[in-house]
Each structure stands twice: as structure tokens, then as C-alpha cells.
Amino acid sequence: MAQACPPGSVLVADWHRHKDSREYFSRILHKMRRKNFGLLESPVMPPHLAVDTVHYKIFISGKSGVGKTALAARLAGLNIPNTHYETTGIETSVVYWPVKLRESGRVLFFRLQLWDCGENTLRRFDHFLPSCKERVDAVLFLFSFTDRTSFDDLSNQISQWMSVGQVVKMVIGTKFDLFMNCDVTESDVRNFQESWGLPLQRVGGEVSDGLDDVAPLLNCLAENLWHQDCIAARSANSPLQQETGTPP
């Protein structure tokens, strides 16, 4: 299993807190809240700050009830449903996230299209999972800290994706703030990471309006996506830019 990209090795860490990022992040905010972007919408930048946009397809995997729909809503700046419901069919949402490359200082907008499909729907209809896997760039494996079976199922989930080309794999533990109902220990998490070597993020149920709520996860995802594309570019002997290369 390939090791995850070291945090902060490719992108400027916590760039959303830097003064020179304000103009870029203001394009994804409205009255200090995240803007909602449709499939055909994008941030509008002034000519002197024109930036390139890189597009990625992200699939969210996990057992029913772990919080796949809630995570997609959180990352996209949408309202999180108050009650759980099983996702029928495939739901997509779009996230725009600006980043700054560490070596060159180049700014990019990451356009992440999140695909969320209910567990029961995937079981009932054979054609849904192939559609989700088609041209996918990353998969987020979710488990809940309050549901031991969802954690134990991670190995099975990941194994099903081992044959799907070059795909970034990340693990996300939800409901991390429900300490009294926790069924998964930090020792369990450490042992899992030692075995699989995948980046792992934790999210709780509380959501703030600020960027700090989603920045760690989105930065980790963006960094690993860019790192993967640069490795692929080197393997294909594509021309590289000085710092990390420009993925095809």
C-alpha cells in the first residue's frame, strides 16, 4: 500500500488563514458562509487573479448511517439533514477549494464533485457502482466512531477498490465528538493506519460556519490528489514544472 503524502509537503498548510488567500476564499463565501455551486457554476475571479481549475471526481463509500450524506453537505457548505435517510440513487454536489502550491506559490482551484450513493441502492442495482467507479479520482471510506461494525468493514471496502487504477484513498471517522458512545478506540485507529498506511481524518457532529471546519479534510484530499497526478505525470514522462509538475 502506497504511503500517504506527508501533510504540508505539497500545499501551503492552513493557507486559508493567510492574508494573501483572502481574495481567493472570498470567491467561495457569501456573507461569511460558503456559497453553493451548481454543476455549471464556478467562482468568478478578476482578470488579474485568474487561476486554473483542476477537476476531480470523489466517491463517498460507507455503510448506511455512517454520515455519507452529512459529510458531503458539510464539505459543500450545504445544510446538513437533521434526520437520517437512506440515499436513493446517486446524489452529487460540487466543492470549490483554493490551494497554494508550496514550492512555486502557484494558486489553483480544486473542483471536487462528490458522489454519494446509498448502500442499499448499490446492492440492489448492479450498474450503480460501475458508474461511481468510472473515471473516479478518489474514494473516501467512512466509518462511525459510534458503530464498530462500520469500522470492521473498512478492510472489506478498501479491498474492493484495490483494482481500480490510480485512486486516492482516504479514511474518515465520523461522529468523533460523541465520546460517551464511542465504539472505536484510538488504539484501533492506530493499528489500522499502521496496517493500511492511508490518511485518516476525524469529523464530529458540530458544524461551524468558518473554513476551519472543513479545511483539514479538504487540504488533505487536495494534497493527495495533486501528489498522485504528479507521480502519474512522471511515470508518463510528461514535462514537469519546477516544483511538482503539472498533471495532465
CSV table of C-alpha atoms in Angstrom, one decimal:
chain,number,residue,atom,x,y,z
A,1,MET,CA,0.0,0.0,0.0
A,2,ALA,CA,1.5,3.4,-1.0
A,3,GLN,CA,2.1,5.8,1.8
A,4,ALA,CA,0.1,9.0,2.1
A,5,CYS,CA,1.5,12.3,1.1
A,6,PRO,CA,3.1,13.9,4.1
A,7,PRO,CA,0.9,16.8,5.3
A,8,GLY,CA,2.1,20.2,4.1
A,9,SER,CA,4.7,18.8,1.8
A,10,VAL,CA,3.0,19.9,-1.4
A,11,LEU,CA,0.5,22.6,-0.4
A,12,VAL,CA,0.8,25.6,2.0
A,13,ALA,CA,-0.7,24.3,5.2
A,14,ASP,CA,-3.6,26.4,6.6
A,15,TRP,CA,-3.4,28.8,3.7
A,16,HIS,CA,-7.0,29.9,4.3
A,17,ARG,CA,-5.6,31.7,7.4
A,18,HIS,CA,-3.0,33.7,5.4
A,19,LYS,CA,-3.6,37.2,4.4
A,20,ASP,CA,-2.8,36.6,0.7
A,21,SER,CA,-5.6,34.0,0.5
A,22,ARG,CA,-8.5,36.3,1.3
A,23,GLU,CA,-9.3,37.4,-2.2
A,24,TYR,CA,-9.4,33.7,-3.4
A,25,PHE,CA,-11.5,32.4,-0.5
A,26,SER,CA,-13.9,35.4,-0.7
A,27,ARG,CA,-15.0,33.9,-4.0
A,28,ILE,CA,-16.4,30.8,-2.3
A,29,LEU,CA,-18.0,32.7,0.5
A,30,HIS,CA,-21.1,34.9,0.8
A,31,LYS,CA,-21.7,36.8,4.0
A,32,MET,CA,-19.1,34.7,5.7
A,33,ARG,CA,-20.9,31.5,4.7
A,34,ARG,CA,-20.0,29.0,1.9
A,35,LYS,CA,-21.5,29.6,-1.5
A,36,ASN,CA,-23.5,26.8,-3.0
A,37,PHE,CA,-22.2,25.9,-6.5
A,38,GLY,CA,-24.3,24.1,-9.1
A,39,LEU,CA,-22.8,21.7,-11.6
A,40,LEU,CA,-22.4,24.5,-14.2
A,41,GLU,CA,-21.3,27.3,-11.7
A,42,SER,CA,-17.8,28.3,-10.7
A,43,PRO,CA,-16.1,31.1,-8.7
A,44,VAL,CA,-15.6,34.3,-10.7
A,45,MET,CA,-12.1,35.8,-10.4
A,46,PRO,CA,-11.0,39.2,-11.6
A,47,PRO,CA,-8.6,39.1,-14.6
A,48,HIS,CA,-5.5,39.9,-12.6
A,49,LEU,CA,-6.1,36.9,-10.3
A,50,ALA,CA,-7.2,34.4,-12.9
A,51,VAL,CA,-6.3,30.9,-11.7
A,52,ASP,CA,-6.5,27.4,-13.2
A,53,THR,CA,-9.2,24.9,-12.1
A,54,VAL,CA,-8.5,21.2,-11.7
A,55,HIS,CA,-11.4,18.8,-11.7
A,56,TYR,CA,-11.8,15.6,-9.7
A,57,LYS,CA,-14.5,13.1,-9.1
A,58,ILE,CA,-14.8,11.8,-5.5
A,59,PHE,CA,-16.8,8.8,-4.4
A,60,ILE,CA,-18.0,8.5,-0.8
A,61,SER,CA,-18.1,4.9,0.5
A,62,GLY,CA,-19.5,3.5,3.7
A,63,LYS,CA,-22.2,1.6,5.5
A,64,SER,CA,-25.7,3.1,5.9
A,65,GLY,CA,-25.9,5.6,8.7
A,66,VAL,CA,-22.2,6.5,9.0
A,67,GLY,CA,-22.8,10.0,7.7
A,68,LYS,CA,-22.0,10.0,4.0
A,69,THR,CA,-24.7,12.5,3.0
A,70,ALA,CA,-23.9,14.7,6.0
A,71,LEU,CA,-20.2,14.7,5.1
A,72,ALA,CA,-21.0,15.7,1.5
A,73,ALA,CA,-23.2,18.5,2.8
A,74,ARG,CA,-20.6,19.7,5.2
A,75,LEU,CA,-17.8,19.8,2.6
A,76,ALA,CA,-20.1,21.6,0.0
A,77,GLY,CA,-21.4,24.2,2.5
A,78,LEU,CA,-24.9,22.8,2.4
A,79,ASN,CA,-27.4,22.4,5.3
A,80,ILE,CA,-26.8,19.0,7.0
A,81,PRO,CA,-30.0,17.0,7.2
A,82,ASN,CA,-31.5,16.8,10.8
A,83,THR,CA,-32.7,13.3,10.3
A,84,HIS,CA,-31.1,10.3,8.7
A,85,TYR,CA,-32.5,8.9,5.4
A,86,GLU,CA,-31.2,6.3,3.0
A,87,THR,CA,-29.9,8.0,-0.2
A,88,THR,CA,-31.8,6.7,-3.2
A,89,GLY,CA,-29.9,6.8,-6.4
A,90,ILE,CA,-26.8,8.9,-6.8
A,91,GLU,CA,-26.6,12.4,-5.3
A,92,THR,CA,-23.8,14.8,-6.4
A,93,SER,CA,-22.5,18.0,-5.0
A,94,VAL,CA,-19.7,20.4,-6.0
A,95,VAL,CA,-17.0,21.8,-3.8
A,96,TYR,CA,-14.5,24.5,-4.8
A,97,TRP,CA,-11.4,24.9,-2.7
A,98,PRO,CA,-8.4,27.2,-3.5
A,99,VAL,CA,-4.9,26.0,-2.6
A,100,LYS,CA,-1.4,27.3,-2.9
A,101,LEU,CA,1.5,25.1,-4.1
A,102,ARG,CA,4.4,25.2,-1.6
A,103,GLU,CA,7.3,25.4,-4.0
A,104,SER,CA,6.1,27.8,-6.7
A,105,GLY,CA,3.4,29.7,-5.0
A,106,ARG,CA,1.0,28.9,-7.8
A,107,VAL,CA,-2.7,29.1,-6.8
A,108,LEU,CA,-5.2,26.5,-8.0
A,109,PHE,CA,-8.9,26.0,-7.6
A,110,PHE,CA,-9.8,22.4,-6.9
A,111,ARG,CA,-13.3,21.5,-8.2
A,112,LEU,CA,-14.4,18.3,-6.3
A,113,GLN,CA,-17.5,16.6,-7.5
A,114,LEU,CA,-18.8,14.4,-4.6
A,115,TRP,CA,-20.7,11.3,-5.4
A,116,ASP,CA,-22.9,9.8,-2.7
A,117,CYS,CA,-24.9,6.6,-3.2
A,118,GLY,CA,-26.8,4.6,-0.6
A,119,GLU,CA,-25.6,1.2,0.5
A,120,ASN,CA,-28.9,-0.5,-0.2
A,121,THR,CA,-29.1,1.1,-3.7
A,122,LEU,CA,-25.6,-0.2,-4.6
A,123,ARG,CA,-26.7,-3.7,-3.5
A,124,ARG,CA,-30.0,-3.6,-5.5
A,125,PHE,CA,-28.7,-2.2,-8.7
A,126,ASP,CA,-25.5,-3.6,-10.2
A,127,HIS,CA,-24.9,-0.7,-12.6
A,128,PHE,CA,-24.6,2.0,-9.9
A,129,LEU,CA,-21.2,1.0,-8.6
A,130,PRO,CA,-19.5,0.8,-12.0
A,131,SER,CA,-20.9,4.3,-12.7
A,132,CYS,CA,-19.4,5.6,-9.5
A,133,LYS,CA,-16.0,4.0,-10.2
A,134,GLU,CA,-15.9,5.3,-13.8
A,135,ARG,CA,-13.1,8.0,-14.1
A,136,VAL,CA,-13.1,8.4,-10.3
A,137,ASP,CA,-10.0,10.1,-8.8
A,138,ALA,CA,-10.5,9.5,-5.1
A,139,VAL,CA,-12.7,7.4,-2.7
A,140,LEU,CA,-13.5,8.4,0.9
A,141,PHE,CA,-14.1,5.4,3.2
A,142,LEU,CA,-16.3,6.4,6.1
A,143,PHE,CA,-16.8,4.7,9.4
A,144,SER,CA,-18.6,6.0,12.5
A,145,PHE,CA,-16.8,6.1,15.9
A,146,THR,CA,-20.2,5.0,17.4
A,147,ASP,CA,-20.6,2.0,15.1
A,148,ARG,CA,-18.0,-0.8,15.5
A,149,THR,CA,-19.3,-2.8,12.5
A,150,SER,CA,-18.7,0.2,10.2
A,151,PHE,CA,-15.0,0.2,11.3
A,152,ASP,CA,-14.6,-3.5,11.0
A,153,ASP,CA,-16.0,-3.3,7.4
A,154,LEU,CA,-13.3,-0.9,6.3
A,155,SER,CA,-10.9,-3.6,5.2
A,156,ASN,CA,-13.6,-5.2,3.0
A,157,GLN,CA,-14.5,-1.8,1.5
A,158,ILE,CA,-10.9,-0.9,0.7
A,159,SER,CA,-10.1,-4.3,-0.8
A,160,GLN,CA,-13.0,-3.9,-3.3
A,161,TRP,CA,-11.2,-0.8,-4.7
A,162,MET,CA,-7.6,-2.2,-4.9
A,163,SER,CA,-8.0,-3.0,-8.6
A,164,VAL,CA,-9.4,0.5,-9.6
A,165,GLY,CA,-6.3,2.1,-11.2
A,166,GLN,CA,-4.7,5.1,-9.5
A,167,VAL,CA,-7.2,6.3,-7.0
A,168,VAL,CA,-6.5,8.3,-3.8
A,169,LYS,CA,-7.9,6.5,-0.8
A,170,MET,CA,-8.7,8.3,2.4
A,171,VAL,CA,-10.5,7.2,5.6
A,172,ILE,CA,-12.8,9.4,7.6
A,173,GLY,CA,-14.1,8.7,11.0
A,174,THR,CA,-17.4,10.5,11.7
A,175,LYS,CA,-19.2,11.3,15.0
A,176,PHE,CA,-15.8,11.7,16.6
A,177,ASP,CA,-17.2,14.1,19.3
A,178,LEU,CA,-19.7,11.5,20.7
A,179,PHE,CA,-17.2,10.3,23.3
A,180,MET,CA,-19.7,8.6,25.5
A,181,ASN,CA,-21.0,6.4,22.7
A,182,CYS,CA,-17.6,5.6,21.2
A,183,ASP,CA,-17.1,2.0,20.0
A,184,VAL,CA,-13.8,2.6,18.2
A,185,THR,CA,-10.7,3.4,20.3
A,186,GLU,CA,-7.6,5.4,19.3
A,187,SER,CA,-5.6,2.2,19.6
A,188,ASP,CA,-7.9,0.6,17.0
A,189,VAL,CA,-7.3,3.6,14.7
A,190,ARG,CA,-3.5,3.5,15.1
A,191,ASN,CA,-3.4,-0.2,14.4
A,192,PHE,CA,-5.5,0.3,11.2
A,193,GLN,CA,-3.2,3.1,10.0
A,194,GLU,CA,-0.1,1.0,10.6
A,195,SER,CA,-1.6,-1.8,8.5
A,196,TRP,CA,-3.0,0.3,5.6
A,197,GLY,CA,-0.9,3.5,5.6
A,198,LEU,CA,-3.9,5.6,4.5
A,199,PRO,CA,-4.6,9.2,5.5
A,200,LEU,CA,-7.3,9.4,8.2
A,201,GLN,CA,-9.4,12.4,9.2
A,202,ARG,CA,-11.9,12.8,12.0
A,203,VAL,CA,-15.1,14.8,11.9
A,204,GLY,CA,-17.7,15.5,14.6
A,205,GLY,CA,-21.3,16.4,14.5
A,206,GLU,CA,-20.9,20.1,15.3
A,207,VAL,CA,-20.5,22.3,12.3
A,208,SER,CA,-19.2,25.9,12.2
A,209,ASP,CA,-19.7,28.5,9.5
A,210,GLY,CA,-15.9,29.1,9.2
A,211,LEU,CA,-13.4,27.5,6.9
A,212,ASP,CA,-11.6,25.8,9.8
A,213,ASP,CA,-14.4,23.2,9.9
A,214,VAL,CA,-13.6,21.7,6.5
A,215,ALA,CA,-10.0,22.9,5.8
A,216,PRO,CA,-8.1,19.9,7.3
A,217,LEU,CA,-10.0,17.4,5.3
A,218,LEU,CA,-10.1,19.4,2.0
A,219,ASN,CA,-6.5,20.2,2.2
A,220,CYS,CA,-5.5,16.6,2.9
A,221,LEU,CA,-7.7,15.4,-0.1
A,222,ALA,CA,-6.4,18.1,-2.4
A,223,GLU,CA,-2.7,17.5,-1.5
A,224,ASN,CA,-3.0,13.7,-2.1
A,225,LEU,CA,-4.9,14.2,-5.4
A,226,TRP,CA,-2.2,16.6,-6.7
A,227,HIS,CA,0.6,14.4,-5.5
A,228,GLN,CA,-0.9,11.4,-7.2
A,229,ASP,CA,-1.3,13.3,-10.5
A,230,CYS,CA,2.3,14.4,-10.3
A,231,ILE,CA,3.5,10.8,-9.8
A,232,ALA,CA,1.4,9.8,-12.8
A,233,ALA,CA,2.9,12.6,-14.9
A,234,ARG,CA,6.4,11.5,-14.0
A,235,SER,CA,5.6,7.9,-14.9
A,236,ALA,CA,4.3,9.1,-18.3
A,237,ASN,CA,7.5,11.2,-18.8
A,238,SER,CA,5.3,14.3,-19.1
A,239,PRO,CA,7.0,17.7,-18.9
A,240,LEU,CA,7.1,18.8,-15.2
A,241,GLN,CA,7.1,22.2,-13.7
A,242,GLN,CA,9.8,23.0,-11.3
A,243,GLU,CA,8.0,22.4,-8.1
A,244,THR,CA,5.9,19.3,-8.5
A,245,GLY,CA,4.7,19.2,-12.1
A,246,THR,CA,1.5,19.9,-13.9
A,247,PRO,CA,-0.8,16.9,-14.0
A,248,PRO,CA,-2.3,16.1,-17.4
